[in-house]
PDB file of C-alpha atoms and ligand atoms in Angstrom:
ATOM      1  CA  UNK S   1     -30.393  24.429 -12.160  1.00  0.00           C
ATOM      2  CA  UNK S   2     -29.487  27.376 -14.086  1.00  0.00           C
ATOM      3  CA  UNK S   3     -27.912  27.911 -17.712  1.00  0.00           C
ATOM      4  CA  UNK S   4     -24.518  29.233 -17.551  1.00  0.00           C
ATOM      5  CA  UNK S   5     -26.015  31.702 -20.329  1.00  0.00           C
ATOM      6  CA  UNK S   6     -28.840  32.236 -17.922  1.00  0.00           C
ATOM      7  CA  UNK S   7     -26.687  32.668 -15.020  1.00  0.00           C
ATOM      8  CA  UNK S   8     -24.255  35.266 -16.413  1.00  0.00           C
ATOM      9  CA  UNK S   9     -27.354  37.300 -18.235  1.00  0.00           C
ATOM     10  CA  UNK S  10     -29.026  37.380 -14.562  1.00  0.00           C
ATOM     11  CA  UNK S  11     -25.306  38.778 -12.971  1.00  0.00           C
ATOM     12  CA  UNK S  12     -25.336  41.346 -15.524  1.00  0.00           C
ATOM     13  CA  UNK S  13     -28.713  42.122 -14.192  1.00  0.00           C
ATOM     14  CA  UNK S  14     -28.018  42.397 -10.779  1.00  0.00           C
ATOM     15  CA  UNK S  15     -24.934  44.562 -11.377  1.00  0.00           C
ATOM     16  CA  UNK S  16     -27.373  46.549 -13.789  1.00  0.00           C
ATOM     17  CA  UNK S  17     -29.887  46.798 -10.516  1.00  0.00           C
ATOM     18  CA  UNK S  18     -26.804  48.166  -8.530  1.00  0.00           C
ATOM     19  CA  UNK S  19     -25.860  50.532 -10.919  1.00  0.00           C
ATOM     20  CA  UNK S  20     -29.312  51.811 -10.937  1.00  0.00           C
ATOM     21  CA  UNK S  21     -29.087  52.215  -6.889  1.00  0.00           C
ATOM     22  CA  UNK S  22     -25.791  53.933  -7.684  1.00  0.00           C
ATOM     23  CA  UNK S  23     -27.369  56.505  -9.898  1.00  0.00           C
ATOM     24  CA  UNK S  24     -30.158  57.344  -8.454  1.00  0.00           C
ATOM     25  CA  UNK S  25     -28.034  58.003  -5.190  1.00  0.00           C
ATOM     26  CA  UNK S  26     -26.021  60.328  -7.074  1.00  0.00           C
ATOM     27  CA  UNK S  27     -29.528  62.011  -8.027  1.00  0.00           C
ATOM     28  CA  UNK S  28     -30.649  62.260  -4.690  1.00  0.00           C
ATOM     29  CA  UNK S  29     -26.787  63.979  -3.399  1.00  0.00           C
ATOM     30  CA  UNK S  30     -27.810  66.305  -6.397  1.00  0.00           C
ATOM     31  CA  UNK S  31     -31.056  67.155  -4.889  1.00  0.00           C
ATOM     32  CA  UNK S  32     -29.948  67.919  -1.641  1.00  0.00           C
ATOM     33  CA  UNK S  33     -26.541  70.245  -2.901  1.00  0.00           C
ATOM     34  CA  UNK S  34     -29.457  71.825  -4.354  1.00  0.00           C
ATOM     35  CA  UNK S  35     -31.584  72.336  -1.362  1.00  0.00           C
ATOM     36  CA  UNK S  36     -34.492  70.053  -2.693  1.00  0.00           C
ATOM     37  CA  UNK S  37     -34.953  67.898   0.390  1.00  0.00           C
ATOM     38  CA  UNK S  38     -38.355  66.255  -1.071  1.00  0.00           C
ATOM     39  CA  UNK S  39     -37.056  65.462  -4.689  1.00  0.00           C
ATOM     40  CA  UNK S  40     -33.270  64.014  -2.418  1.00  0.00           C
ATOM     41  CA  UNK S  41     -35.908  61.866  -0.498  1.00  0.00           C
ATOM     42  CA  UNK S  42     -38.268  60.465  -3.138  1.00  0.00           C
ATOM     43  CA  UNK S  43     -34.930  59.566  -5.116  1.00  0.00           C
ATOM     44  CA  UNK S  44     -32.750  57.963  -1.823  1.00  0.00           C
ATOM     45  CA  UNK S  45     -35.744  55.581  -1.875  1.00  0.00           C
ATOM     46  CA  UNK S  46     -35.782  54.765  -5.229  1.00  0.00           C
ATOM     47  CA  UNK S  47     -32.091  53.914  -4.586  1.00  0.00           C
ATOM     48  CA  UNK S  48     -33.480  51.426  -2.035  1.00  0.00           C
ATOM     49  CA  UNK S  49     -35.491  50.010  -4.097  1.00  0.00           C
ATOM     50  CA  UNK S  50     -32.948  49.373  -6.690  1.00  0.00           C
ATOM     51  CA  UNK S  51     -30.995  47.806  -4.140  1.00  0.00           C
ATOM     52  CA  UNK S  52     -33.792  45.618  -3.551  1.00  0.00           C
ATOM     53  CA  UNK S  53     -34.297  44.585  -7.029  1.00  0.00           C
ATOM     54  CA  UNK S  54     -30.900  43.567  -7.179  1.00  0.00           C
ATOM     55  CA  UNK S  55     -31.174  41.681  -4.162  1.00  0.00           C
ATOM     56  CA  UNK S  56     -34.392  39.739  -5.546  1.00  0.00           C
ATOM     57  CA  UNK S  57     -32.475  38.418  -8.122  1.00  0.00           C
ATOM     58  CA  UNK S  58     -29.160  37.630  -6.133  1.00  0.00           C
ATOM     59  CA  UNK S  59     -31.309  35.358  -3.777  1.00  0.00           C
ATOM     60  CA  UNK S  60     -33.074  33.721  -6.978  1.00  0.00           C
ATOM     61  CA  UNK S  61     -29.769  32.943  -8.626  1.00  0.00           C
ATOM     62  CA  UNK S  62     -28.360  31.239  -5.122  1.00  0.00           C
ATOM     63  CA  UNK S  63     -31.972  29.524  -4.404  1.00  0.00           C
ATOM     64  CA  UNK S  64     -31.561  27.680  -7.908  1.00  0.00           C
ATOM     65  CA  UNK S  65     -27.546  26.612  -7.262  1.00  0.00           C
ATOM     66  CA  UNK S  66     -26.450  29.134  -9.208  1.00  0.00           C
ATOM     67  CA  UNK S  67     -23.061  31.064  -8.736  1.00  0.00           C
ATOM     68  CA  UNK S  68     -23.489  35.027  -7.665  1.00  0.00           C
ATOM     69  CA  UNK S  69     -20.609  36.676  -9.394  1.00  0.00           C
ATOM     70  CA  UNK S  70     -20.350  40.479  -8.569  1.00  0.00           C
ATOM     71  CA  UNK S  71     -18.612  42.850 -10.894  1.00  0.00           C
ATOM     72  CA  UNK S  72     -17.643  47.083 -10.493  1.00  0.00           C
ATOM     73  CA  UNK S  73     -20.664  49.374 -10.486  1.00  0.00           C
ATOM     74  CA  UNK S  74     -19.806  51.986 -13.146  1.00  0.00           C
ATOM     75  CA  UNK S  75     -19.193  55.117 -11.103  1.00  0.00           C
ATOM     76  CA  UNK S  76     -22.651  57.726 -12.319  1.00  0.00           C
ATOM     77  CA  UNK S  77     -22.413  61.038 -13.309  1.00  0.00           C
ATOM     78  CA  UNK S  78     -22.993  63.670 -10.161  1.00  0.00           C
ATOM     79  CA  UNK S  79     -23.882  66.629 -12.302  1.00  0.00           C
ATOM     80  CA  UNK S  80     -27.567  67.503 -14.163  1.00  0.00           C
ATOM     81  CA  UNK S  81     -28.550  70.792 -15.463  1.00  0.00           C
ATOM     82  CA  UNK S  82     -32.101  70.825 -13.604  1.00  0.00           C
ATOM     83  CA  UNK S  83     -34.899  68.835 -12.312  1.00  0.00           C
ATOM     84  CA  UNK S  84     -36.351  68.000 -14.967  1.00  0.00           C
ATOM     85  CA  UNK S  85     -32.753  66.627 -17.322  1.00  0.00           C
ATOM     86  CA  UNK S  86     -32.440  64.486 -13.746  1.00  0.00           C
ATOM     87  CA  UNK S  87     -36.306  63.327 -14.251  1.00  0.00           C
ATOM     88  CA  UNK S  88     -35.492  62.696 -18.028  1.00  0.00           C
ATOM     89  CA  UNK S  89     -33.251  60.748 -17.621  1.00  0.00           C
ATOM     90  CA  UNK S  90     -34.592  58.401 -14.623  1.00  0.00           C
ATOM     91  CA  UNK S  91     -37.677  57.956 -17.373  1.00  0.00           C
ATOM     92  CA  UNK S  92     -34.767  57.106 -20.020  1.00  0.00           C
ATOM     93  CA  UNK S  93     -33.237  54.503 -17.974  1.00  0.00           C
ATOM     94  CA  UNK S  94     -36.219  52.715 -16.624  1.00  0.00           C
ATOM     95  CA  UNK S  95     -36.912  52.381 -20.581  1.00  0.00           C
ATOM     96  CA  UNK S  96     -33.964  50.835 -21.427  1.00  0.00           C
ATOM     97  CA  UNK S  97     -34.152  48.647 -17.700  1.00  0.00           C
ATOM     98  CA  UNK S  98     -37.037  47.619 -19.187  1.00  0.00           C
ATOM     99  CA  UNK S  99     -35.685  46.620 -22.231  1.00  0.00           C
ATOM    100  CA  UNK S 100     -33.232  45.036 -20.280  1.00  0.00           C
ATOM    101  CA  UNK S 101     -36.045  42.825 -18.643  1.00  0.00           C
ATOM    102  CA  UNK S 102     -37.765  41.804 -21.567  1.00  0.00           C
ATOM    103  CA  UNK S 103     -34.354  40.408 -23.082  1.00  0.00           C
ATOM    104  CA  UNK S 104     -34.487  38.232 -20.089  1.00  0.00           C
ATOM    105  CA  UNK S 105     -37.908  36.934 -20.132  1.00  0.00           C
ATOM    106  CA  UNK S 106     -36.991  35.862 -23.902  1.00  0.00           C
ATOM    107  CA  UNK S 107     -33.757  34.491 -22.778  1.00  0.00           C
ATOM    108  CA  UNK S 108     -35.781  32.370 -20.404  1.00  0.00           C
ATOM    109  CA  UNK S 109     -38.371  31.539 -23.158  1.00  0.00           C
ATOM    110  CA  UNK S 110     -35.415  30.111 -25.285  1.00  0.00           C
ATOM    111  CA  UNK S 111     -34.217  28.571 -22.560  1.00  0.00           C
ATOM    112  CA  UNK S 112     -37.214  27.147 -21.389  1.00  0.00           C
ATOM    113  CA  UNK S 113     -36.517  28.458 -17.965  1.00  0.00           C
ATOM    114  CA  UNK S 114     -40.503  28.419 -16.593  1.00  0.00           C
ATOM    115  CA  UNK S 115     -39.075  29.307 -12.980  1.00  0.00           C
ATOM    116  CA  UNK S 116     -36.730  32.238 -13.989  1.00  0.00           C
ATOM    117  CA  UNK S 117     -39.705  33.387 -16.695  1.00  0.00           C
ATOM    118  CA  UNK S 118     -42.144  33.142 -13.539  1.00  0.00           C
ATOM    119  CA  UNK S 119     -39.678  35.471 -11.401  1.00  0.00           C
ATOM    120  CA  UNK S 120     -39.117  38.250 -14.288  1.00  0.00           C
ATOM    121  CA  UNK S 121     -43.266  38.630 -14.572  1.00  0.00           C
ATOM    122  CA  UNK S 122     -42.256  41.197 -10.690  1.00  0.00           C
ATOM    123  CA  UNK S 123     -40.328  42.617 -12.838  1.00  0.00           C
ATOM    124  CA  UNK S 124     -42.433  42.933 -15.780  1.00  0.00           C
ATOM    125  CA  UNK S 125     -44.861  44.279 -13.922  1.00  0.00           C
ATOM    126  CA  UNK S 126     -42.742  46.641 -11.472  1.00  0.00           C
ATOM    127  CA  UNK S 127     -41.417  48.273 -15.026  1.00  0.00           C
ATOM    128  CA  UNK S 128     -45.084  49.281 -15.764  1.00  0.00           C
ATOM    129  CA  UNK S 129     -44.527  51.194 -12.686  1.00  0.00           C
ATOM    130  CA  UNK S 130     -41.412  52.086 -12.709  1.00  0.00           C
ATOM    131  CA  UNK S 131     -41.875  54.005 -15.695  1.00  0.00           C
ATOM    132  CA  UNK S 132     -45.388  55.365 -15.552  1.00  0.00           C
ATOM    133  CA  UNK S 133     -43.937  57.355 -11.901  1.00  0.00           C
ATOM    134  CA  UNK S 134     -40.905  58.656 -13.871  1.00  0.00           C
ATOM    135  CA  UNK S 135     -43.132  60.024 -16.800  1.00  0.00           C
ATOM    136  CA  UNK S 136     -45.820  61.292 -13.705  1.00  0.00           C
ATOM    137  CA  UNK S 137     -42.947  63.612 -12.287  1.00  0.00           C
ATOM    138  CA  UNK S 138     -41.429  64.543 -15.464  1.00  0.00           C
ATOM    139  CA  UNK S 139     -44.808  65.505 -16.672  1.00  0.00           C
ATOM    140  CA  UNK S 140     -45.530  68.038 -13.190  1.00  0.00           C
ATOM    141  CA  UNK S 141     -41.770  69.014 -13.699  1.00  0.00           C
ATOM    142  CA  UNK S 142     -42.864  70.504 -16.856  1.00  0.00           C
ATOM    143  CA  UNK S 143     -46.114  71.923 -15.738  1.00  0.00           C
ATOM    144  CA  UNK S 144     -44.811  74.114 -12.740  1.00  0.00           C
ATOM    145  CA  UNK S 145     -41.534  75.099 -14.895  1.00  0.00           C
ATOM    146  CA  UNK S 146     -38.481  73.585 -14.739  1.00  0.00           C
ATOM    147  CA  UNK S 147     -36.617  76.307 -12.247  1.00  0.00           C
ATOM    148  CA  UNK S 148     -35.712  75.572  -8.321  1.00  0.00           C
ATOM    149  CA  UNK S 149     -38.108  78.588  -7.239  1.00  0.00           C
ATOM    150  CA  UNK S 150     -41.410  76.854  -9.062  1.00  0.00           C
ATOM    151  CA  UNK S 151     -40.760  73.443  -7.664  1.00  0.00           C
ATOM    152  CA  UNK S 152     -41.321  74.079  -4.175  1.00  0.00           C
ATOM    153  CA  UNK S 153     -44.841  72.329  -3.964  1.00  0.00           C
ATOM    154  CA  UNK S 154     -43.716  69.502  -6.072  1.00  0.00           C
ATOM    155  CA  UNK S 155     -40.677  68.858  -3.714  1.00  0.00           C
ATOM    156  CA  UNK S 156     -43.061  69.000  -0.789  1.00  0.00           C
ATOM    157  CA  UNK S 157     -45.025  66.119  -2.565  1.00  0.00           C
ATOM    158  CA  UNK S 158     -41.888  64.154  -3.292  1.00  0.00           C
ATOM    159  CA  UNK S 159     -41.321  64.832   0.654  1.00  0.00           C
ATOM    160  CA  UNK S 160     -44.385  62.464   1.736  1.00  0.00           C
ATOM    161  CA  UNK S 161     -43.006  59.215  -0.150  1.00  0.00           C
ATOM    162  CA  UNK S 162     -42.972  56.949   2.034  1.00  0.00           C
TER     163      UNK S 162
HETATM  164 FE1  LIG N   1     -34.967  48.120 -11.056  1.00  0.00          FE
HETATM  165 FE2  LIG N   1     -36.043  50.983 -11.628  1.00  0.00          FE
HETATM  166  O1  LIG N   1     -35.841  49.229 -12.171  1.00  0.00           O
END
């Protein structure tokens, strides 16, 4: 059985999850208005995988009685000024998703939640991850030059995500 504080932090979470879905969709329509097929592809998955995040946590609030309580997704912005302000900012909000996370795990710590600390250690790790491929392309982003005509091997790579 869940906390009601414990239930309502994880809703927020899942809406937070949805959101991030939600942006990087709006990324990836950004990407392809701008005729960067690879870096549209590499970010319509990472919407997926958002999606899935949420999803992970939706099933582990109903698998422990809980109550799933959905609220709006804030609407994202649809405009960025390159490749590399998108890539900036998908490192920026994987930070503060993070930080997100770790509130949780402490939440559950105070709580003394074992089974909803034990599910937040996926997302512990997947963070590590998360933001160690945001840095990667923001890195390359800023090697080749941050202009459409220089990222054409770099949008290939994006391309092969699978
Ligand atoms: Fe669900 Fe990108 O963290």
């Amino acid at each position: 059985m869940l906390s009601k504080t414990m239930e309502d932090a994880l809703n927020r979470q899942i809406n937070r999850e949805l959101y991030s879905s939600y942006l990087y969709l709006a990324m990836s329509a950004y990407f392809k208005a701008a005729n960067l097929d690879g870096f549209a592809h590499w970010m319509r998955l990472q919407a997926e995988e958002e999606k899935v995040h949420g999803m992970k946590i939706y099933d582990y609030v109903i698998a422990r009685g809980g109550k799933v309580m959905l609220q709006a997704i804030e609407a994202p912005k649809a405009k960025w000024a390159s490749a590399g302000k998108v890539f900036e900012e998908v490192y920026t909000h994987e930070q503060k998703v993070t930080g997100m996370i770790n509130t949780l795990v402490e939440l559950a710590m105070k709580e003394k939640d074992h089974a909803t600390f034990e599910m937040l250690q996926w997302f512990v790790r997947e963070q590590v991850e998360e933001e160690e491929n945001a840095s990667a392309i923001l890195v390359k982003i800023r090697m080749v030059g941050d202009v459409p005509g220089h990222l054409f091997c770099l949008d290939h790579e994006l391309g092969e995500r699978k």
